[in-house]
Amino acid sequence: MAETADRMEVSQGESSAKPAAEDMTSKDYYFDSYAHFGIHEVQSYWSMFHEHHFIYFVLFAFSGWENVYGFDMSCIKEVAIKEPLVDVVDPKQLVSTACLIKEVDIYTVKIEDLSFTSPFCLQVKRNDYIHALVTYFNIEFTRCHKRTGFSTSPESPYTHWKQTVFYLDDYLTVKTGEEIFGTISMKPNVKNNRDLDFTVDLDFKGQLCEVSKTSEYRMR
């Protein structure tokens, strides 16, 4: 009996070992008691592709690490910015115009079309600081008797899809009329295709700030 108990303890110890954060997949997050709801957001995101409609992915720039609702969150900045945040964005924080980065026709889309790289150009609407980029999608049901649809934009009524925020590791100081250029890429993660890898190349040359860099993100 003692030998059996020992073996059981070893087995339980091995099965409860947790992988390093950078190696965790959607499955690990799903069964981890400290996991967030990111996997459910991704499932909802992909479930949209089973309907017959157009999807428009749109990019905004908006402005906030040293003061998040009155708290200094800079200590978690390095880890937090690597994973896009699904949250509600206050439309008052939008600093730029929007830019269409991908259009999908559900009737004709192929699996390979869902991995893409798209350029973008955002026009700054006011003097401000930009801490992140935010994406959302619009839906159009074009083959109904009456054309209809909805938007998940920060400026539209709330939906449970919210918006997806890509934080920058440093803010941009921008002035009205300046332009932010770049490209955004999306593809399934090689370890788990339920996870999504994003690459954002940013090129900004403003009067008060110049930035040219590449940032990597992973949505679980």
mmCIF file of C-alpha atoms in Angstrom:
data_model
loop_
_atom_site.group_PDB
_atom_site.id
_atom_site.type_symbol
_atom_site.label_atom_id
_atom_site.label_comp_id
_atom_site.label_asym_id
_atom_site.label_seq_id
_atom_site.Cartn_x
_atom_site.Cartn_y
_atom_site.Cartn_z
ATOM 1 C CA MET A 1 0.000 0.000 0.000
ATOM 2 C CA ALA A 2 2.843 2.396 0.827
ATOM 3 C CA GLU A 3 4.507 1.731 -2.532
ATOM 4 C CA THR A 4 1.239 2.378 -4.326
ATOM 5 C CA ALA A 5 0.741 5.651 -2.485
ATOM 6 C CA ASP A 6 4.282 6.764 -3.381
ATOM 7 C CA ARG A 7 3.727 6.002 -7.034
ATOM 8 C CA MET A 8 0.444 7.882 -7.000
ATOM 9 C CA GLU A 9 2.090 10.958 -5.518
ATOM 10 C CA VAL A 10 4.804 10.964 -8.178
ATOM 11 C CA SER A 11 2.252 10.545 -10.928
ATOM 12 C CA GLN A 12 0.134 13.380 -9.584
ATOM 13 C CA GLY A 13 3.166 15.600 -9.260
ATOM 14 C CA GLU A 14 4.151 15.033 -12.870
ATOM 15 C CA SER A 15 0.648 15.595 -14.240
ATOM 16 C CA SER A 16 0.189 18.844 -12.348
ATOM 17 C CA ALA A 17 3.405 20.422 -13.656
ATOM 18 C CA LYS A 18 2.638 23.680 -15.437
ATOM 19 C CA PRO A 19 4.513 24.706 -18.621
ATOM 20 C CA ALA A 20 6.358 27.993 -18.822
ATOM 21 C CA ALA A 21 4.143 30.948 -19.761
ATOM 22 C CA GLU A 22 5.691 31.337 -23.213
ATOM 23 C CA ASP A 23 5.006 27.650 -24.000
ATOM 24 C CA MET A 24 1.390 27.597 -22.810
ATOM 25 C CA THR A 25 -1.213 26.865 -25.452
ATOM 26 C CA SER A 26 -4.932 27.552 -25.524
ATOM 27 C CA LYS A 27 -5.485 24.130 -23.946
ATOM 28 C CA ASP A 28 -3.204 24.984 -21.024
ATOM 29 C CA TYR A 29 -4.967 28.294 -20.462
ATOM 30 C CA TYR A 30 -8.374 26.638 -20.708
ATOM 31 C CA PHE A 31 -7.625 24.193 -17.867
ATOM 32 C CA ASP A 32 -5.506 26.568 -15.790
ATOM 33 C CA SER A 33 -7.432 28.032 -12.837
ATOM 34 C CA TYR A 34 -5.747 31.391 -13.371
ATOM 35 C CA ALA A 35 -6.623 31.582 -17.062
ATOM 36 C CA HIS A 36 -8.463 34.515 -18.529
ATOM 37 C CA PHE A 37 -11.320 34.407 -21.058
ATOM 38 C CA GLY A 38 -9.095 34.982 -24.076
ATOM 39 C CA ILE A 39 -9.711 31.525 -25.536
ATOM 40 C CA HIS A 40 -13.478 32.106 -25.540
ATOM 41 C CA GLU A 41 -12.967 35.408 -27.334
ATOM 42 C CA VAL A 42 -10.918 33.637 -30.011
ATOM 43 C CA GLN A 43 -13.567 30.923 -30.380
ATOM 44 C CA SER A 44 -16.243 33.575 -30.842
ATOM 45 C CA TYR A 45 -13.995 35.383 -33.301
ATOM 46 C CA TRP A 46 -13.512 32.307 -35.495
ATOM 47 C CA SER A 47 -17.130 31.181 -35.227
ATOM 48 C CA MET A 48 -18.081 34.251 -37.251
ATOM 49 C CA PHE A 49 -16.590 32.618 -40.342
ATOM 50 C CA HIS A 50 -19.361 30.027 -40.448
ATOM 51 C CA GLU A 51 -21.917 32.659 -41.446
ATOM 52 C CA HIS A 52 -22.550 34.173 -44.879
ATOM 53 C CA HIS A 53 -21.343 37.710 -44.758
ATOM 54 C CA PHE A 54 -18.502 40.125 -45.285
ATOM 55 C CA ILE A 55 -16.093 40.880 -42.465
ATOM 56 C CA TYR A 56 -14.089 44.092 -42.375
ATOM 57 C CA PHE A 57 -11.111 44.322 -40.047
ATOM 58 C CA VAL A 58 -10.373 47.913 -39.157
ATOM 59 C CA LEU A 59 -7.492 49.559 -37.318
ATOM 60 C CA PHE A 60 -7.524 52.624 -35.063
ATOM 61 C CA ALA A 61 -4.887 54.320 -32.940
ATOM 62 C CA PHE A 62 -5.845 55.402 -29.412
ATOM 63 C CA SER A 63 -4.429 56.883 -26.143
ATOM 64 C CA GLY A 64 -2.891 55.152 -21.672
ATOM 65 C CA TRP A 65 0.611 52.500 -18.661
ATOM 66 C CA GLU A 66 1.594 54.748 -15.885
ATOM 67 C CA ASN A 67 -1.976 55.728 -15.103
ATOM 68 C CA VAL A 68 -4.591 53.004 -15.669
ATOM 69 C CA TYR A 69 -7.713 54.127 -13.813
ATOM 70 C CA GLY A 70 -5.387 55.774 -11.299
ATOM 71 C CA PHE A 71 -3.000 52.819 -10.916
ATOM 72 C CA ASP A 72 0.631 52.515 -12.054
ATOM 73 C CA MET A 73 0.707 49.302 -14.138
ATOM 74 C CA SER A 74 4.190 49.746 -15.615
ATOM 75 C CA CYS A 75 5.537 46.705 -13.699
ATOM 76 C CA ILE A 76 3.531 44.291 -15.892
ATOM 77 C CA LYS A 77 3.995 46.211 -19.117
ATOM 78 C CA GLU A 78 6.618 43.937 -20.727
ATOM 79 C CA VAL A 79 4.523 40.784 -20.301
ATOM 80 C CA ALA A 80 1.123 42.352 -20.905
ATOM 81 C CA ILE A 81 1.871 44.018 -24.223
ATOM 82 C CA LYS A 82 2.786 40.706 -25.883
ATOM 83 C CA GLU A 83 -0.824 39.518 -25.723
ATOM 84 C CA PRO A 84 -3.579 41.576 -27.346
ATOM 85 C CA LEU A 85 -6.268 42.637 -24.916
ATOM 86 C CA VAL A 86 -9.947 42.032 -25.692
ATOM 87 C CA ASP A 87 -11.754 44.880 -24.005
ATOM 88 C CA VAL A 88 -14.091 47.827 -24.490
ATOM 89 C CA VAL A 89 -12.360 50.948 -25.815
ATOM 90 C CA ASP A 90 -13.747 54.357 -24.893
ATOM 91 C CA PRO A 91 -14.442 56.140 -28.209
ATOM 92 C CA LYS A 92 -13.156 59.359 -26.637
ATOM 93 C CA GLN A 93 -9.701 57.750 -26.616
ATOM 94 C CA LEU A 94 -9.588 57.329 -30.412
ATOM 95 C CA VAL A 95 -6.859 59.545 -31.832
ATOM 96 C CA SER A 96 -6.840 58.627 -35.525
ATOM 97 C CA THR A 97 -9.037 57.792 -38.469
ATOM 98 C CA ALA A 98 -9.766 54.112 -39.144
ATOM 99 C CA CYS A 99 -8.165 52.010 -41.884
ATOM 100 C CA LEU A 100 -9.555 48.868 -43.530
ATOM 101 C CA ILE A 101 -6.958 46.082 -43.292
ATOM 102 C CA LYS A 102 -8.836 42.962 -44.472
ATOM 103 C CA GLU A 103 -12.079 42.076 -46.227
ATOM 104 C CA VAL A 104 -13.421 38.521 -46.264
ATOM 105 C CA ASP A 105 -16.248 37.112 -48.400
ATOM 106 C CA ILE A 106 -17.549 34.011 -46.640
ATOM 107 C CA TYR A 107 -18.804 32.529 -49.919
ATOM 108 C CA THR A 108 -15.361 32.512 -51.515
ATOM 109 C CA VAL A 109 -12.819 32.614 -48.652
ATOM 110 C CA LYS A 110 -10.155 29.904 -48.404
ATOM 111 C CA ILE A 111 -8.201 28.797 -45.346
ATOM 112 C CA GLU A 112 -5.026 30.370 -46.690
ATOM 113 C CA ASP A 113 -6.802 33.723 -47.020
ATOM 114 C CA LEU A 114 -7.076 33.970 -43.237
ATOM 115 C CA SER A 115 -3.308 34.395 -42.944
ATOM 116 C CA PHE A 116 -2.505 37.823 -44.311
ATOM 117 C CA THR A 117 -0.298 40.904 -44.255
ATOM 118 C CA SER A 118 -1.924 44.273 -44.869
ATOM 119 C CA PRO A 119 -0.553 47.816 -44.987
ATOM 120 C CA PHE A 120 -2.255 50.621 -43.110
ATOM 121 C CA CYS A 121 -2.144 54.381 -42.871
ATOM 122 C CA LEU A 122 -3.768 56.230 -39.956
ATOM 123 C CA GLN A 123 -4.374 59.982 -39.989
ATOM 124 C CA VAL A 124 -4.017 61.664 -36.605
ATOM 125 C CA LYS A 125 -7.076 63.765 -35.647
ATOM 126 C CA ARG A 126 -5.704 65.676 -32.648
ATOM 127 C CA ASN A 127 -2.563 66.429 -30.664
ATOM 128 C CA ASP A 128 -2.166 63.514 -28.250
ATOM 129 C CA TYR A 129 -0.173 60.474 -27.134
ATOM 130 C CA ILE A 130 -0.792 57.067 -28.734
ATOM 131 C CA HIS A 131 -0.260 54.011 -26.524
ATOM 132 C CA ALA A 132 -1.941 51.294 -28.586
ATOM 133 C CA LEU A 133 -3.620 50.207 -31.796
ATOM 134 C CA VAL A 134 -7.143 48.800 -31.706
ATOM 135 C CA THR A 135 -8.909 46.524 -34.196
ATOM 136 C CA TYR A 136 -12.543 45.622 -34.678
ATOM 137 C CA PHE A 137 -14.710 44.092 -37.387
ATOM 138 C CA ASN A 138 -17.874 44.987 -39.276
ATOM 139 C CA ILE A 139 -20.378 42.447 -40.582
ATOM 140 C CA GLU A 140 -22.580 42.846 -43.658
ATOM 141 C CA PHE A 141 -25.208 40.260 -44.575
ATOM 142 C CA THR A 142 -25.489 40.978 -48.281
ATOM 143 C CA ARG A 143 -27.711 38.118 -49.490
ATOM 144 C CA CYS A 144 -30.711 38.765 -47.293
ATOM 145 C CA HIS A 145 -33.961 40.282 -48.557
ATOM 146 C CA LYS A 146 -32.826 43.439 -46.820
ATOM 147 C CA ARG A 147 -29.122 44.215 -46.568
ATOM 148 C CA THR A 148 -28.177 44.369 -42.890
ATOM 149 C CA GLY A 149 -25.218 44.049 -40.520
ATOM 150 C CA PHE A 150 -23.494 45.504 -37.485
ATOM 151 C CA SER A 151 -20.185 46.922 -36.299
ATOM 152 C CA THR A 152 -17.975 46.132 -33.292
ATOM 153 C CA SER A 153 -16.371 49.574 -33.500
ATOM 154 C CA PRO A 154 -15.715 51.498 -30.263
ATOM 155 C CA GLU A 155 -18.084 54.103 -31.708
ATOM 156 C CA SER A 156 -20.922 51.591 -32.190
ATOM 157 C CA PRO A 157 -23.298 49.989 -29.656
ATOM 158 C CA TYR A 158 -21.661 47.398 -27.384
ATOM 159 C CA THR A 159 -21.270 43.773 -28.534
ATOM 160 C CA HIS A 160 -19.730 40.889 -26.597
ATOM 161 C CA TRP A 161 -16.890 40.774 -29.147
ATOM 162 C CA LYS A 162 -15.696 44.143 -27.829
ATOM 163 C CA GLN A 163 -12.432 45.333 -29.483
ATOM 164 C CA THR A 164 -8.873 43.972 -29.622
ATOM 165 C CA VAL A 165 -6.098 46.219 -28.318
ATOM 166 C CA PHE A 166 -2.423 45.965 -29.323
ATOM 167 C CA TYR A 167 -0.354 47.921 -26.815
ATOM 168 C CA LEU A 168 2.878 49.578 -27.917
ATOM 169 C CA ASP A 169 5.979 49.273 -25.731
ATOM 170 C CA ASP A 170 6.414 53.047 -25.935
ATOM 171 C CA TYR A 171 3.983 55.821 -26.733
ATOM 172 C CA LEU A 172 3.949 58.058 -29.797
ATOM 173 C CA THR A 173 3.676 61.834 -29.448
ATOM 174 C CA VAL A 174 1.526 62.923 -32.381
ATOM 175 C CA LYS A 175 0.101 66.120 -33.831
ATOM 176 C CA THR A 176 -3.018 66.768 -35.880
ATOM 177 C CA GLY A 177 -2.633 65.800 -39.534
ATOM 178 C CA GLU A 178 0.385 63.494 -39.099
ATOM 179 C CA GLU A 179 0.255 59.971 -40.529
ATOM 180 C CA ILE A 180 1.197 56.603 -39.048
ATOM 181 C CA PHE A 181 2.250 53.984 -41.592
ATOM 182 C CA GLY A 182 2.778 50.279 -41.114
ATOM 183 C CA THR A 183 1.748 46.711 -41.829
ATOM 184 C CA ILE A 184 -0.108 44.145 -39.732
ATOM 185 C CA SER A 185 0.209 40.376 -40.238
ATOM 186 C CA MET A 186 -1.924 37.573 -38.823
ATOM 187 C CA LYS A 187 -1.464 33.787 -38.962
ATOM 188 C CA PRO A 188 -2.211 30.715 -36.801
ATOM 189 C CA ASN A 189 0.438 29.874 -34.223
ATOM 190 C CA VAL A 190 2.651 26.948 -35.303
ATOM 191 C CA LYS A 191 2.238 25.169 -31.937
ATOM 192 C CA ASN A 192 -1.516 25.598 -31.702
ATOM 193 C CA ASN A 193 -3.592 26.855 -34.599
ATOM 194 C CA ARG A 194 -6.279 28.073 -32.192
ATOM 195 C CA ASP A 195 -3.797 30.731 -31.127
ATOM 196 C CA LEU A 196 -3.071 33.678 -33.420
ATOM 197 C CA ASP A 197 0.285 35.330 -34.081
ATOM 198 C CA PHE A 198 0.408 38.994 -35.075
ATOM 199 C CA THR A 199 3.294 41.101 -36.336
ATOM 200 C CA VAL A 200 2.966 44.882 -36.464
ATOM 201 C CA ASP A 201 5.538 46.961 -38.329
ATOM 202 C CA LEU A 202 5.216 50.609 -37.373
ATOM 203 C CA ASP A 203 6.773 53.574 -39.161
ATOM 204 C CA PHE A 204 6.087 57.054 -37.842
ATOM 205 C CA LYS A 205 7.969 60.267 -38.529
ATOM 206 C CA GLY A 206 6.305 63.159 -36.749
ATOM 207 C CA GLN A 207 7.401 66.591 -35.688
ATOM 208 C CA LEU A 208 7.883 65.532 -32.042
ATOM 209 C CA CYS A 209 8.535 61.789 -32.375
ATOM 210 C CA GLU A 210 10.030 59.241 -34.793
ATOM 211 C CA VAL A 211 9.545 55.482 -34.447
ATOM 212 C CA SER A 212 10.336 52.567 -36.743
ATOM 213 C CA LYS A 213 9.998 49.129 -35.184
ATOM 214 C CA THR A 214 8.457 45.647 -35.309
ATOM 215 C CA SER A 215 6.317 44.198 -32.496
ATOM 216 C CA GLU A 216 5.199 40.577 -32.052
ATOM 217 C CA TYR A 217 1.925 39.565 -30.389
ATOM 218 C CA ARG A 218 0.187 36.273 -29.592
ATOM 219 C CA MET A 219 -3.525 35.928 -28.908
ATOM 220 C CA ARG A 220 -4.498 32.798 -26.964
#
